Amino acid sequence: MTNITTKEINFTVKYDDETLSLKGTVFQPEKIDATLPPVIFNSGFTGGVTMYGQLFGRALAARGYRVMTYDVAGFFSNKHIRNTIQAAGIEITNVILEDQKDEVLGAVEWARENFGEMPVVASWAMGSVASLGAVAELAAAGGEQIRFWVPMSYTNIRQLQTLRADKDAADAAILKLADDAPIPPFDTGTDATRLGYYPLDPETQAYVDQQLGGYTEAGGADRWPGCTHVTAKSYKSYVAYDPEQSIEGAKGFPPALIIHGADNTLHMPSESVRLHQNYPGDAGSSALIIPNMQHGQQNQVESPVFKSMIQSIDEAIRARG
């Protein structure tokens, strides 16, 4: 069994209006494989090292990789950095994908400086949207690009809204709210949650409550999702954020392995198929659509589906990264 060490670090993020320091974690094997590039893992919404980051970090470190991951601003270890506000006696969290894009860029710069080479970026769900924005920004700048990109469960954020009972009415109602108005973190199909930030089908809601709640409790952090209210601004900005607009006819994109679960009922597999078709870099012959994989239910250490996905990522990086 590979002995994996963890190290707490800080990295600098240059947001559009200020520069801040965030906490991160590095997972690495006792014997590092110097032939392998480092990996940045990022997740979306409430995600990060406190949840899937620790899982992917340890799994890839066991194969010889150095993995840096972090909680996005406003959550868990970075909870009170930038994206939490107090209003009407409650704490409200901003979830801003443009900020998360900047955090990916900050993590990439940290890896370049501390590991001495550009990393691979592996991203989960909404984190894939943020990292696509980072990849597109690096391509547009014409400078050094990341080594390889692995988006998992990608979806255009607008497409998520089809899960709502009445997406048009919900959209119109939230857009009328003040930016700092509190809304529920999730729309789970009830009257009380119909203006929630992130639409979840009941099956996915049940699994995330159990699985991700278990991760965060084990890590000694606030129980998932790590917030009680999200700002209306979060919704307004995330439905408007579409880095796919930056990829048509673009150049300078890294090779990629685009992964999706065949049985994902939240982020639809057709989304990754479309991304593969439009991706302006080498994304292989097709997206990797994994049988028997749902949104995140198989993201567990002993799951054969998870093990197979990690193996596919490892093989792709060694072959093309």
XYZ file of C-alpha atoms in Angstrom:
321
model
C 0.000 0.000 0.000
C 1.331 3.423 -0.952
C 2.008 5.757 1.952
C 0.305 9.083 1.174
C 1.194 12.299 2.961
C -0.874 15.485 3.188
C 0.387 19.040 3.451
C -1.577 22.220 4.094
C -0.611 25.118 1.820
C -1.780 28.607 0.914
C -2.103 29.954 -2.597
C -2.810 33.355 -4.063
C -5.923 34.095 -6.113
C -6.202 37.232 -8.238
C -9.909 37.994 -8.406
C -11.214 40.754 -10.651
C -11.236 43.283 -7.796
C -8.833 41.982 -5.129
C -6.073 39.471 -4.412
C -6.545 36.986 -1.567
C -4.910 33.915 -0.064
C -6.821 30.609 0.088
C -6.014 27.411 1.930
C -5.300 24.231 -0.012
C -4.075 20.691 0.542
C -1.453 18.638 -1.267
C -1.693 14.841 -1.393
C 1.442 13.036 -2.524
C 2.974 9.570 -2.343
C 6.031 8.863 -0.239
C 7.880 8.142 -3.481
C 6.883 10.660 -6.139
C 6.958 9.562 -9.770
C 8.924 12.438 -11.300
C 7.761 11.483 -14.789
C 4.159 12.375 -13.925
C 2.781 15.928 -13.985
C 1.158 17.357 -10.861
C -2.631 17.483 -10.719
C -5.002 20.247 -9.618
C -8.440 18.968 -8.578
C -11.316 21.432 -8.360
C -15.000 20.955 -7.758
C -17.986 23.236 -8.061
C -20.706 24.725 -5.862
C -19.703 23.637 -2.336
C -17.010 21.233 -3.430
C -13.317 20.932 -2.747
C -10.807 19.113 -0.609
C -13.362 18.680 2.177
C -15.469 16.527 -0.154
C -14.362 14.902 -3.411
C -10.912 16.507 -3.335
C -9.711 14.150 -0.621
C -11.090 11.163 -2.539
C -9.519 12.020 -5.899
C -6.382 13.326 -4.211
C -5.653 10.076 -2.435
C -6.625 7.896 -5.398
C -4.288 9.725 -7.791
C -1.501 10.063 -5.214
C -1.606 6.273 -4.833
C -0.628 6.120 -8.522
C 2.341 8.447 -8.097
C 0.827 11.899 -8.641
C 1.150 15.048 -6.541
C -2.365 16.467 -6.179
C -3.264 19.959 -4.988
C -6.895 20.667 -4.152
C -8.856 23.259 -2.198
C -12.264 24.394 -0.993
C -13.782 27.184 -3.069
C -14.069 30.600 -1.401
C -17.091 30.756 0.888
C -17.022 27.100 1.960
C -15.426 24.871 4.585
C -11.720 25.695 5.113
C -12.149 28.901 3.083
C -15.614 29.666 4.417
C -15.118 33.268 5.505
C -12.982 34.357 2.575
C -14.669 36.752 0.165
C -17.981 35.006 -0.488
C -19.972 35.062 2.756
C -22.045 38.024 3.868
C -24.273 38.778 6.843
C -27.743 40.180 6.158
C -31.044 40.098 8.071
C -29.338 38.149 10.854
C -28.313 35.218 8.655
C -25.181 34.169 6.794
C -25.584 34.145 3.024
C -23.069 32.650 0.613
C -22.087 33.870 -2.819
C -21.335 31.066 -5.290
C -19.662 32.775 -8.224
C -18.250 30.731 -11.107
C -16.093 33.635 -12.310
C -14.436 33.539 -8.856
C -13.993 29.790 -9.144
C -12.353 30.293 -12.548
C -9.900 32.692 -10.920
C -9.245 30.114 -8.190
C -8.356 27.490 -10.803
C -5.909 29.952 -12.358
C -4.434 30.684 -8.924
C -4.023 26.978 -8.203
C -2.377 26.430 -11.595
C 0.067 29.286 -10.933
C 0.846 27.857 -7.488
C 1.545 24.436 -9.004
C 3.763 25.953 -11.714
C 5.828 27.766 -9.086
C 5.975 25.020 -6.461
C 6.118 21.875 -8.579
C 8.172 23.445 -11.355
C 5.807 22.532 -14.186
C 2.296 23.125 -15.442
C -0.258 20.725 -13.968
C -3.117 18.612 -15.194
C -6.496 20.022 -14.109
C -9.190 17.500 -13.153
C -12.621 18.938 -12.389
C -15.947 17.728 -11.059
C -19.399 18.933 -12.246
C -19.743 22.728 -11.909
C -16.008 22.808 -11.338
C -15.634 21.677 -14.950
C -17.426 24.830 -16.089
C -15.073 26.988 -14.003
C -11.976 25.162 -15.252
C -13.130 25.454 -18.867
C -13.200 29.202 -18.281
C -9.629 29.020 -16.941
C -8.429 26.896 -19.863
C -10.057 29.306 -22.324
C -8.438 32.307 -20.615
C -5.004 30.699 -20.785
C -5.543 29.868 -24.458
C -6.615 33.422 -25.260
C -3.513 34.787 -23.501
C -1.314 32.654 -25.744
C 1.040 31.706 -22.918
C 1.831 28.405 -21.249
C -1.154 26.061 -21.082
C -1.977 23.310 -18.580
C -0.764 19.840 -19.515
C -4.099 18.038 -19.689
C -7.743 18.690 -18.786
C -10.161 16.142 -17.292
C -13.737 17.469 -16.960
C -16.118 15.025 -15.267
C -19.926 15.398 -15.346
C -19.716 18.657 -17.300
C -22.911 20.495 -18.140
C -23.837 23.888 -19.478
C -25.361 25.558 -16.410
C -28.465 26.655 -18.314
C -29.241 23.016 -19.080
C -29.548 22.221 -15.370
C -32.628 24.402 -15.190
C -34.706 21.840 -17.086
C -34.869 19.867 -13.814
C -37.026 22.572 -12.244
C -40.797 22.144 -12.072
C -41.238 25.500 -13.832
C -37.862 26.783 -14.952
C -39.186 29.907 -16.671
C -41.180 31.057 -13.645
C -38.286 30.305 -11.278
C -35.836 32.158 -13.494
C -38.079 35.222 -13.753
C -38.743 35.268 -10.003
C -35.087 35.009 -8.981
C -34.007 37.655 -11.488
C -36.417 40.093 -9.810
C -34.790 39.619 -6.394
C -32.105 41.914 -5.014
C -28.604 40.516 -5.526
C -28.087 39.859 -1.808
C -31.509 38.297 -1.276
C -31.217 34.824 0.335
C -32.510 31.805 -1.583
C -32.320 28.075 -0.684
C -29.163 26.223 -1.806
C -31.292 23.693 -3.710
C -34.514 23.463 -5.630
C -35.824 20.044 -4.642
C -39.277 20.531 -6.112
C -41.218 21.909 -3.150
C -42.905 25.295 -2.768
C -40.307 26.265 -0.164
C -37.386 25.442 -2.470
C -38.734 26.350 -5.899
C -36.452 29.404 -6.067
C -33.403 27.398 -4.943
C -30.011 27.905 -6.516
C -29.201 24.404 -7.765
C -31.910 22.026 -8.981
C -31.573 18.476 -7.695
C -33.692 15.478 -8.534
C -34.887 13.586 -5.402
C -32.591 10.593 -5.934
C -29.497 12.755 -6.202
C -30.550 14.814 -3.187
C -30.795 11.644 -1.101
C -27.338 10.442 -2.085
C -25.586 13.781 -1.582
C -27.125 14.246 1.865
C -25.716 10.907 2.952
C -22.445 10.688 1.045
C -21.216 14.268 1.014
C -22.505 14.850 4.522
C -20.386 11.895 5.589
C -17.287 13.321 3.908
C -17.578 16.712 5.558
C -18.410 15.329 9.001
C -15.386 13.026 8.802
C -13.231 16.022 7.931
C -14.428 17.964 10.950
C -16.047 20.652 8.799
C -19.536 22.056 8.612
C -21.872 19.399 7.353
C -22.473 19.484 3.614
C -23.554 21.680 1.891
C -21.787 24.093 4.222
C -24.304 26.909 3.767
C -27.935 27.598 4.636
C -28.663 30.373 2.131
C -27.238 31.415 -1.228
C -27.490 34.893 -2.740
C -29.795 35.538 -5.669
C -26.706 37.041 -7.323
C -25.204 33.537 -7.343
C -28.009 32.248 -9.536
C -28.032 35.305 -11.788
C -24.306 35.076 -12.433
C -24.106 31.325 -12.924
C -26.835 31.103 -15.549
C -25.112 33.931 -17.428
C -21.640 32.349 -17.241
C -20.932 30.357 -20.393
C -17.250 29.733 -21.222
C -18.321 27.569 -24.172
C -18.763 30.855 -26.034
C -14.962 31.175 -25.936
C -14.111 27.857 -27.583
C -15.552 27.963 -31.102
C -12.640 28.189 -33.536
C -10.195 28.772 -30.671
C -6.600 27.539 -30.498
C -4.168 26.686 -27.752
C -6.373 24.289 -25.792
C -4.772 21.319 -23.997
C -5.560 17.677 -24.725
C -8.527 16.443 -22.717
C -10.359 13.380 -21.461
C -14.058 14.223 -21.116
C -15.818 11.861 -18.678
C -19.480 11.344 -17.845
C -21.630 8.739 -16.142
C -24.076 6.995 -18.466
C -26.732 6.944 -15.736
C -26.299 10.540 -14.539
C -29.776 12.043 -14.089
C -28.510 15.456 -12.955
C -25.829 16.382 -15.467
C -26.869 14.632 -18.654
C -24.314 12.571 -20.647
C -25.343 14.414 -23.826
C -23.708 17.516 -22.327
C -20.254 15.932 -22.338
C -20.873 14.495 -25.801
C -21.638 18.016 -27.038
C -18.574 19.420 -25.301
C -16.439 16.745 -26.954
C -17.829 17.613 -30.371
C -17.103 21.330 -29.878
C -13.826 21.129 -27.980
C -11.065 22.867 -29.957
C -8.256 20.645 -28.672
C -7.446 16.935 -28.837
C -10.170 15.256 -26.790
C -9.657 11.745 -28.130
C -12.020 9.890 -30.397
C -15.034 10.313 -28.095
C -16.136 11.304 -24.623
C -15.707 8.536 -22.047
C -19.286 7.647 -21.057
C -18.955 5.198 -18.152
C -21.643 2.485 -17.800
C -23.408 2.170 -14.426
C -22.072 5.538 -13.270
C -24.524 8.101 -11.883
C -23.690 11.649 -10.843
C -21.457 10.917 -7.874
C -22.898 7.868 -6.171
C -19.966 5.735 -7.342
C -17.351 8.185 -6.028
C -16.290 5.897 -3.211
C -12.918 4.327 -2.488
C -13.930 0.711 -3.081
C -16.345 1.273 -5.960
C -15.223 -0.612 -9.101
C -16.709 2.210 -11.182
C -14.604 4.804 -9.362
C -11.485 2.646 -9.608
C -12.060 2.220 -13.340
C -12.452 5.989 -13.792
C -9.198 6.704 -11.926
C -7.435 4.108 -14.072
C -8.778 5.748 -17.234
C -7.566 9.164 -16.047
C -4.151 7.759 -15.179
C -3.786 6.024 -18.545
C -4.874 9.123 -20.471
C -2.411 11.400 -18.657
C 0.468 8.971 -19.168
C -0.372 8.597 -22.857
C -1.285 12.150 -23.826
C -0.449 14.511 -20.989
